Tab-separated table of C-alpha atoms in Angstrom:
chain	number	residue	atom	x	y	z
V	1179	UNK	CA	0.000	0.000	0.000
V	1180	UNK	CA	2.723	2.685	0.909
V	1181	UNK	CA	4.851	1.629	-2.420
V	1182	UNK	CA	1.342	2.459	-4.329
V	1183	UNK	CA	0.984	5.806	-2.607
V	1184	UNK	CA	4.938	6.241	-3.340
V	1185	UNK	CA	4.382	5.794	-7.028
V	1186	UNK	CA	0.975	7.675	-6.897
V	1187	UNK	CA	2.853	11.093	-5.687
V	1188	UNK	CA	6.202	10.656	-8.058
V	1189	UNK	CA	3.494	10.119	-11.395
V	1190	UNK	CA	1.866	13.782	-9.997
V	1191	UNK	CA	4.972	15.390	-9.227
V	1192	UNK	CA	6.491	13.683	-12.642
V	1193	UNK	CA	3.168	15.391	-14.525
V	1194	UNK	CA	3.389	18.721	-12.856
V	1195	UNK	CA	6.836	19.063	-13.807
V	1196	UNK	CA	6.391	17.960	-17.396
V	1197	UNK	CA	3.144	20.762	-17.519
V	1198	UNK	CA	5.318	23.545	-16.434
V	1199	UNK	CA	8.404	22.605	-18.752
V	1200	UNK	CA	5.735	22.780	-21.233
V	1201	UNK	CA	4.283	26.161	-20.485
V	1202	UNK	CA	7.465	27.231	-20.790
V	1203	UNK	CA	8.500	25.659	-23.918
V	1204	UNK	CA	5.352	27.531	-25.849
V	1205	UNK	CA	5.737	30.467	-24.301
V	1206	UNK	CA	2.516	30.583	-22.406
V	1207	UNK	CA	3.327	31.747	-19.322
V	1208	UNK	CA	4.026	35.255	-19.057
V	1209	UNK	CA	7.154	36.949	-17.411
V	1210	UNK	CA	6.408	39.809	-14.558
V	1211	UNK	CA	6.213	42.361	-15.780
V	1212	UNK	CA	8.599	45.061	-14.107
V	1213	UNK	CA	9.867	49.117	-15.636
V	1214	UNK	CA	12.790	47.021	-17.841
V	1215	UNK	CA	11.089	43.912	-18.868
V	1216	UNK	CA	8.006	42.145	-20.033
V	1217	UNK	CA	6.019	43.320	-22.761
V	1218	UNK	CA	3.319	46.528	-23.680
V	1219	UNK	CA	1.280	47.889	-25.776
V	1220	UNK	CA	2.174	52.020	-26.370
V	1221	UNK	CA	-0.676	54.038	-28.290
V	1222	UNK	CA	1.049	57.048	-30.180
V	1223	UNK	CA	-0.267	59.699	-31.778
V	1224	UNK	CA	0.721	58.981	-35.743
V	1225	UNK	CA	2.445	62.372	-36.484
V	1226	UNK	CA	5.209	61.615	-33.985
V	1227	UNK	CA	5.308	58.050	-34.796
V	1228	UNK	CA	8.897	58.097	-36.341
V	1229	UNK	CA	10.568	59.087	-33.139
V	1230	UNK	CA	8.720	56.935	-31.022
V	1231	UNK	CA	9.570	53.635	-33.972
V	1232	UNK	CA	12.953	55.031	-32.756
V	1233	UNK	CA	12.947	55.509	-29.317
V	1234	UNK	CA	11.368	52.244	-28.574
V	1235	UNK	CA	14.146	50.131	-31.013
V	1236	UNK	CA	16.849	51.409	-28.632
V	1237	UNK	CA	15.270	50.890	-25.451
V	1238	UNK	CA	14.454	47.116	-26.645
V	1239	UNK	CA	17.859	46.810	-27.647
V	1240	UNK	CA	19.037	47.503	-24.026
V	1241	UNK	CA	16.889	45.507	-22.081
V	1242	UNK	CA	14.590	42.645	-22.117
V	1243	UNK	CA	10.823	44.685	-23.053
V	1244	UNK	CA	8.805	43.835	-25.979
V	1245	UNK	CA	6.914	47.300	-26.916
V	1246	UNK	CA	4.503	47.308	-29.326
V	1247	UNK	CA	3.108	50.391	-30.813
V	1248	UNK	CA	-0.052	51.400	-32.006
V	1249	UNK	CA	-0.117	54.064	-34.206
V	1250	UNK	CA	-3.100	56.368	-34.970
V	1251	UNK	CA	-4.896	59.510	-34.973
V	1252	UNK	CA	-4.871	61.681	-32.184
V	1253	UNK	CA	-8.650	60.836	-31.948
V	1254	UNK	CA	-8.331	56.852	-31.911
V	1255	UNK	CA	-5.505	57.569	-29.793
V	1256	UNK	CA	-7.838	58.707	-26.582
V	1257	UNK	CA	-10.614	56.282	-27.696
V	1258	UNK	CA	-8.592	53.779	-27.522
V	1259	UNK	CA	-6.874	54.951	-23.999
V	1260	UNK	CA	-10.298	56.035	-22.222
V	1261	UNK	CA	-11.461	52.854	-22.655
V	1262	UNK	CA	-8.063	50.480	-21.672
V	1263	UNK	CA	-6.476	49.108	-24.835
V	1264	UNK	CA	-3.459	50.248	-23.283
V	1265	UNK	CA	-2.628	52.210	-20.372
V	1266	UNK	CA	0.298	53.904	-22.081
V	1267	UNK	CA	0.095	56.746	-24.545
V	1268	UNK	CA	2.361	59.297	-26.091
V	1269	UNK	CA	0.475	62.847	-27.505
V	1270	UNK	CA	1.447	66.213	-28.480
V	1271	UNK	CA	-0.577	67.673	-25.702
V	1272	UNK	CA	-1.769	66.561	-22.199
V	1273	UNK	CA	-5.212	65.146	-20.746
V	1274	UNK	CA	-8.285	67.671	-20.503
V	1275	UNK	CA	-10.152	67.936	-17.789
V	1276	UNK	CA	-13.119	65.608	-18.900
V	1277	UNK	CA	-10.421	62.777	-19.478
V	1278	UNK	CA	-9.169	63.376	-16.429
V	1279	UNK	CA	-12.043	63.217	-14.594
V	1280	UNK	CA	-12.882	59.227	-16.765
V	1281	UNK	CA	-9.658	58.251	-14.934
V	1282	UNK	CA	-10.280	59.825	-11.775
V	1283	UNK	CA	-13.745	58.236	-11.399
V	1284	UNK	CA	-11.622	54.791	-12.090
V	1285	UNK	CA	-9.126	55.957	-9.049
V	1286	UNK	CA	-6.120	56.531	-11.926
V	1287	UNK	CA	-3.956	59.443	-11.030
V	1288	UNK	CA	-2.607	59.437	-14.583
V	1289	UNK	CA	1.519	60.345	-14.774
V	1290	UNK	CA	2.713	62.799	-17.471
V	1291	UNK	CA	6.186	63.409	-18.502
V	1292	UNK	CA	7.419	66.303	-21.128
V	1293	UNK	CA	9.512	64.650	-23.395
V	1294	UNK	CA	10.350	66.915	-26.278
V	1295	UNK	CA	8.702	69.711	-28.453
V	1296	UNK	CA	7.957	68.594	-31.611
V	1297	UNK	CA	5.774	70.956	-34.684
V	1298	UNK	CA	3.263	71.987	-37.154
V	1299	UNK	CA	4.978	72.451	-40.424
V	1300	UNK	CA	3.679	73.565	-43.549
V	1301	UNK	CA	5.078	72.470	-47.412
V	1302	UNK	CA	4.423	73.377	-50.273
V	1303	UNK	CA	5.573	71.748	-54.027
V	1304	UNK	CA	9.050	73.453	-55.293
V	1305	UNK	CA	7.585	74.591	-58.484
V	1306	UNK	CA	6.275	77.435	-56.393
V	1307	UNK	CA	9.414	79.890	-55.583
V	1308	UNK	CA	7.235	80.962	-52.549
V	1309	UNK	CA	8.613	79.573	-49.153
V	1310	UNK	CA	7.323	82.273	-46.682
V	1311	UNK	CA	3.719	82.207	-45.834
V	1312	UNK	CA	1.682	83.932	-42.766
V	1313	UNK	CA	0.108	82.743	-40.203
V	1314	UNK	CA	-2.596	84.917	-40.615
V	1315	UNK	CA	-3.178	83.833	-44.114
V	1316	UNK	CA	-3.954	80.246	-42.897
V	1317	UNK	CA	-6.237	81.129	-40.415
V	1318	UNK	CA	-8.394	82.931	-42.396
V	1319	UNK	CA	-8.421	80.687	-45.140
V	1320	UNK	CA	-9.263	77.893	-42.361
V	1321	UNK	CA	-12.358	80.406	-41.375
V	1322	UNK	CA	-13.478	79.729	-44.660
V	1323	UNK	CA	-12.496	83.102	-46.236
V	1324	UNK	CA	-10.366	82.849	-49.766
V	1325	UNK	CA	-6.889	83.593	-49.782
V	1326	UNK	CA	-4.519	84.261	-53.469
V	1327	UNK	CA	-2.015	82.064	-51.901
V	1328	UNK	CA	-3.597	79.153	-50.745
V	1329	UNK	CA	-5.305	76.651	-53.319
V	1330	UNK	CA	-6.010	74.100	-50.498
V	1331	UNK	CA	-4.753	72.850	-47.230
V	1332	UNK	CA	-4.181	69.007	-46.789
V	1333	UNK	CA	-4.088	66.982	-43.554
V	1334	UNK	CA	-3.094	63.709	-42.918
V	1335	UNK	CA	-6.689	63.078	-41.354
V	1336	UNK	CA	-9.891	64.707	-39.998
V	1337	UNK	CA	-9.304	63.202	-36.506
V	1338	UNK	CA	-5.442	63.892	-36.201
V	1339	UNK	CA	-3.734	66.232	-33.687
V	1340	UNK	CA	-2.603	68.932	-37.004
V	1341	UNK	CA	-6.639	69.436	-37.429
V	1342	UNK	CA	-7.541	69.761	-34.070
V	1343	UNK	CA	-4.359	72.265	-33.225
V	1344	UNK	CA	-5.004	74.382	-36.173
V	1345	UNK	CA	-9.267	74.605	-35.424
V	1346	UNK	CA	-8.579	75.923	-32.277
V	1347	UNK	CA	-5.820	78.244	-33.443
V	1348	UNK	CA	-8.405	79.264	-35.686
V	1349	UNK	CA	-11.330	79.535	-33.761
V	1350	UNK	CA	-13.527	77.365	-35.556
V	1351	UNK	CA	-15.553	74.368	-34.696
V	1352	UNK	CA	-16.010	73.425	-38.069
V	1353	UNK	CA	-13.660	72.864	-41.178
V	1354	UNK	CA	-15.014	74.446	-44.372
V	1355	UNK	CA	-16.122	72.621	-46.685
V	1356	UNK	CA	-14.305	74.394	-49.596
V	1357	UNK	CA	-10.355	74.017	-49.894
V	1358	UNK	CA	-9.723	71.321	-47.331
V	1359	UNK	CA	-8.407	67.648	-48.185
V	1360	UNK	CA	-7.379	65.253	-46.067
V	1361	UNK	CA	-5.550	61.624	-46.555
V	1362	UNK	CA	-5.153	58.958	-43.422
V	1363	UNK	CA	-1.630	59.537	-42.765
V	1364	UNK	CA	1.708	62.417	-42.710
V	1365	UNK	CA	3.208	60.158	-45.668
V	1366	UNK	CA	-0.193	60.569	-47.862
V	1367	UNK	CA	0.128	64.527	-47.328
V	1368	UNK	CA	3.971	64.893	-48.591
V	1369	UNK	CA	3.159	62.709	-51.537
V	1370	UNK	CA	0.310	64.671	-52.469
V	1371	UNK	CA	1.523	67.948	-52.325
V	1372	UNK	CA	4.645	66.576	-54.138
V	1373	UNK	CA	2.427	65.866	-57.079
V	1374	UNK	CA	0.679	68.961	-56.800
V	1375	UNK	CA	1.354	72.643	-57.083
V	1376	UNK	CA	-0.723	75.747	-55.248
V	1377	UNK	CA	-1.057	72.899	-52.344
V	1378	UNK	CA	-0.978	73.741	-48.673
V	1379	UNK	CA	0.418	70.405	-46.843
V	1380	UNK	CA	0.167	70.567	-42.807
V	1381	UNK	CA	2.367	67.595	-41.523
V	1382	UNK	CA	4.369	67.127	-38.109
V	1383	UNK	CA	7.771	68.149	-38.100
V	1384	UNK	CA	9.137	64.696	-37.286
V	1385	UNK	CA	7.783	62.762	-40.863
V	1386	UNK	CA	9.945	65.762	-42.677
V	1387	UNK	CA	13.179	65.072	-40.234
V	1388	UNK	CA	12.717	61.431	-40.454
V	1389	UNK	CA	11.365	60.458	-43.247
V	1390	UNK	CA	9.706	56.606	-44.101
V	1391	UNK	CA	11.346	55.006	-47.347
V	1392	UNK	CA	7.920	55.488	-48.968
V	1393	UNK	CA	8.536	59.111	-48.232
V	1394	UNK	CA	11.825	59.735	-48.697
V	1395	UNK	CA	12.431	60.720	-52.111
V	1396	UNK	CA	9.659	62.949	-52.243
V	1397	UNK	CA	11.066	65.201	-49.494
V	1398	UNK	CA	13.225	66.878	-52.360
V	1399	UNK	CA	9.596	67.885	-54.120
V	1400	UNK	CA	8.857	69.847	-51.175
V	1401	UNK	CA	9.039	73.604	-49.525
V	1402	UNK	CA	9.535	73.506	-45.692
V	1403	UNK	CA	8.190	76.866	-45.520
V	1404	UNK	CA	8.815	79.813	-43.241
V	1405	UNK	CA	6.253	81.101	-40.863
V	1406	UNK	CA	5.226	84.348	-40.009
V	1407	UNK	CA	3.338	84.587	-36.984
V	1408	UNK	CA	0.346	86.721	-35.816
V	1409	UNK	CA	0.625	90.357	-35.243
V	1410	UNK	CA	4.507	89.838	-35.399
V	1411	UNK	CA	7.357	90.518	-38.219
V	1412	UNK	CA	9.418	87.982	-39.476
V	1413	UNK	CA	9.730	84.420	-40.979
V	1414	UNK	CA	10.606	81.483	-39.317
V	1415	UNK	CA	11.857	77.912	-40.367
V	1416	UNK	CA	10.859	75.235	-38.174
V	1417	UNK	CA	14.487	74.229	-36.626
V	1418	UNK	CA	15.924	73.494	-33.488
V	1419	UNK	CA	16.834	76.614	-32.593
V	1420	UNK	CA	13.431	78.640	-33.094
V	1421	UNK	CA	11.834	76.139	-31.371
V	1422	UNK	CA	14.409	76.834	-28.377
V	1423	UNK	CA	14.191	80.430	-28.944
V	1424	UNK	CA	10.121	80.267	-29.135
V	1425	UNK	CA	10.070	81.906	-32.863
V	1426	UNK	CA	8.984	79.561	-34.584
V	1427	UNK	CA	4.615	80.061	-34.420
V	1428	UNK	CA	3.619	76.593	-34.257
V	1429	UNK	CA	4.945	74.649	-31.808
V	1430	UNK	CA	3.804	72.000	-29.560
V	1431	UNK	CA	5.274	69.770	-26.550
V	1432	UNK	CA	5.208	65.750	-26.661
V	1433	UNK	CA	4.267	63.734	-23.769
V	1434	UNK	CA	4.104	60.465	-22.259
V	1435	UNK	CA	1.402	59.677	-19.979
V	1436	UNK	CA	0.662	56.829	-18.070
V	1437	UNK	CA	-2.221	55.363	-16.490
V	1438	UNK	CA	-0.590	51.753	-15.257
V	1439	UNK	CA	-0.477	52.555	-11.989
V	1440	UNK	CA	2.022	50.224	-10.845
V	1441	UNK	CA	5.978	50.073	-12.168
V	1442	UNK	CA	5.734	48.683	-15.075
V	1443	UNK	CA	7.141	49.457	-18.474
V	1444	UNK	CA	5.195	52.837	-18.908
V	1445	UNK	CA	7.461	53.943	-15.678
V	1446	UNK	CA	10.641	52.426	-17.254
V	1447	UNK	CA	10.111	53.668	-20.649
V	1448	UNK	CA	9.186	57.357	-19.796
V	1449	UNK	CA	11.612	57.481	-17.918
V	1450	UNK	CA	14.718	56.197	-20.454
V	1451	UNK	CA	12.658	58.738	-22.895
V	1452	UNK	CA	13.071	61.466	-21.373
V	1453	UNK	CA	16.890	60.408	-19.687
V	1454	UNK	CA	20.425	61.202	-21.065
V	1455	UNK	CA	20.074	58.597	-23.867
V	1456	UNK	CA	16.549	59.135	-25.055
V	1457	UNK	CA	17.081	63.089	-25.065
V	1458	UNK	CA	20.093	62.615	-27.802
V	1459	UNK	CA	17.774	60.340	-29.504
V	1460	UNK	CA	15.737	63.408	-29.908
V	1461	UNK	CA	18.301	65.922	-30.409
V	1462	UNK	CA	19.189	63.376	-33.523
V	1463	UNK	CA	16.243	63.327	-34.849
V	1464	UNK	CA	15.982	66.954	-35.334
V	1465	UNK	CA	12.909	68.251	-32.494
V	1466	UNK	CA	13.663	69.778	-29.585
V	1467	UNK	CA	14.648	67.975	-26.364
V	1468	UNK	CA	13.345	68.803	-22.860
V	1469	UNK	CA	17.201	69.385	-21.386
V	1470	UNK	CA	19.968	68.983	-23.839
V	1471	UNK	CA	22.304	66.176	-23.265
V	1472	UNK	CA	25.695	67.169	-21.973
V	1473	UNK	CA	28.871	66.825	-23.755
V	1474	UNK	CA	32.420	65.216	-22.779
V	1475	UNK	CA	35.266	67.286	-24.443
V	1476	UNK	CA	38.521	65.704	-24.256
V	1477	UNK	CA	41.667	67.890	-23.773
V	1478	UNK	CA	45.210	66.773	-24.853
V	1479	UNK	CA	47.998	68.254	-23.239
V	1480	UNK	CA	51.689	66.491	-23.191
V	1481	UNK	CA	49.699	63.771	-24.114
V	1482	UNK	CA	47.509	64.010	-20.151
V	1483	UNK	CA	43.920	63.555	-21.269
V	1484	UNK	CA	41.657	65.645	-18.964
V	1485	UNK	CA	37.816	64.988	-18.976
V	1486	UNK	CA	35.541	67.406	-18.512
């Protein structure tokens, strides 16, 4: 009787052993997740998505996270955050007070960190020798009132963050129904105004600084054109340095924000973003960082290197 019971316990122990080797094997079980490892899901607005592609490829490459991002309108962005696809999202602006108050009422104390300022740009094809155009000009033409200079604006997409910054600038609720096309994506935008003249393209800064092969040759078709702002004199490229300086009209600050609540990936990943290495990442890619990494400069004297 006690050898049965013996050989009773080894066959369980033998088949709980051989059940876990095989959860294992097929990669069934998941791995905690902690801030450096495991696996999420980031939503990101789709006008910044070419830093982000970036930013998470690095990051991946360091330690052991699988990220996988979502990229869509600013729109589908928030739809899909307010109601938990993911609990990490990257936007050019912050949380309202409505969503605030959806993740409040779920006892979410959402965490937002600055991580760069990124831009509206406008382009126009090269046939026209134009590359200045005002402000002003845009906004009244988005009022619905005609303007010599503008044939039509294009936007990647009715529910994108470049519509919804540039109704507000404007004042409007609605887009008019005259002079407006829109596409899905930034890449649809450069190749259409690439292929036609008189065109108006509004894009984020980051597709022109880092372009997709699909878009890359047709970057050369293209004005990046200088903006004048409202009530002021001048024309300004979008660059580095007017965005620093705060010349350049249309500027807008990228976040991160978080809803986990716990430290998991959206913690780690926010927080590499926006640390020495993810800040070059964006000083590469041509927006503006949050702080500028430092720099080590290497002084040779009687062959004494001195760091500072």
């Amino acid at each position: 009787m006690k050898n049965f019971v013996k050989l009773q316990y080894v066959s369980i122990l033998f088949i709980t052993v051989l059940f876990i080797g095989c959860k294992q094997s097929d990669g069934t079980t998941k791995e905690k997740e902690t801030i450096l490892k495991g696996s999420a899901t980031i939503l990101v607005d789709e006008s910044i998505k070419p830093l982000i592609e970036e930013q998470i490829a690095v990051f991946q490459s360091d330690y052991k996270a699988k990220i996988s991002l979502d990229a869509k309108s600013e729109k589908e962005v928030l739809r899909s955050f307010l109601n938990d696809t993911s609990q990490i999202a990257i936007l050019p602006r912050t949380l309202n007070a409505e969503e605030l108050k959806h993740f409040e009422i779920l006892k979410i104390k959402p965490k937002t960190t600055k991580i760069a300022t990124d831009a509206i740009a406008f382009i126009s094809n090269k046939k026209s020798n134009d590359t200045l155009i005002a402000l002003e000009d845009v906004i009244h033409f988005m009022q619905g009132k005609d303007q010599k200079a503008i044939k039509g604006l294009v936007f990647d997409n009715l529910n994108s963050s470049s519509v919804r910054y540039m109704t507000e600038l404007s004042g409007i609720k609605e887009l008019p129904k005259k002079g407006i096309y829109s596409f899905k994506v930034n890449e649809d935008v450069v190749k259409f105004v690439s292929e036609n003249d008189g065109m108006i393209g509004v894009v984020g800064l980051n597709w022109l600084y880092q372009p997709s092969a699909e878009i890359k040759n047709l970057i050369k078709d293209v004005h990046v054109l200088n903006v004048k702002a409202v009530g002021k004199n001048g024309f300004f490229a979008p660059t580095q340095n007017n965005l620093a300086e705060g010349s350049y009209p249309l500027a807008r600050d990228l976040f991160i924000i978080n809803c986990q609540g716990y430290n998991g990936l959206g913690m780690g990943f926010a927080s590499f973003v926006a640390g020495e290495v993810g800040q070059r990442i964006v000083l590469k890619s041509g927006l503006l960082p949050v702080r500028v990494p430092g720099r080590k400069v290497i002084f040779k004297t009687n062959q004494t290197e001195k760091i500072k």
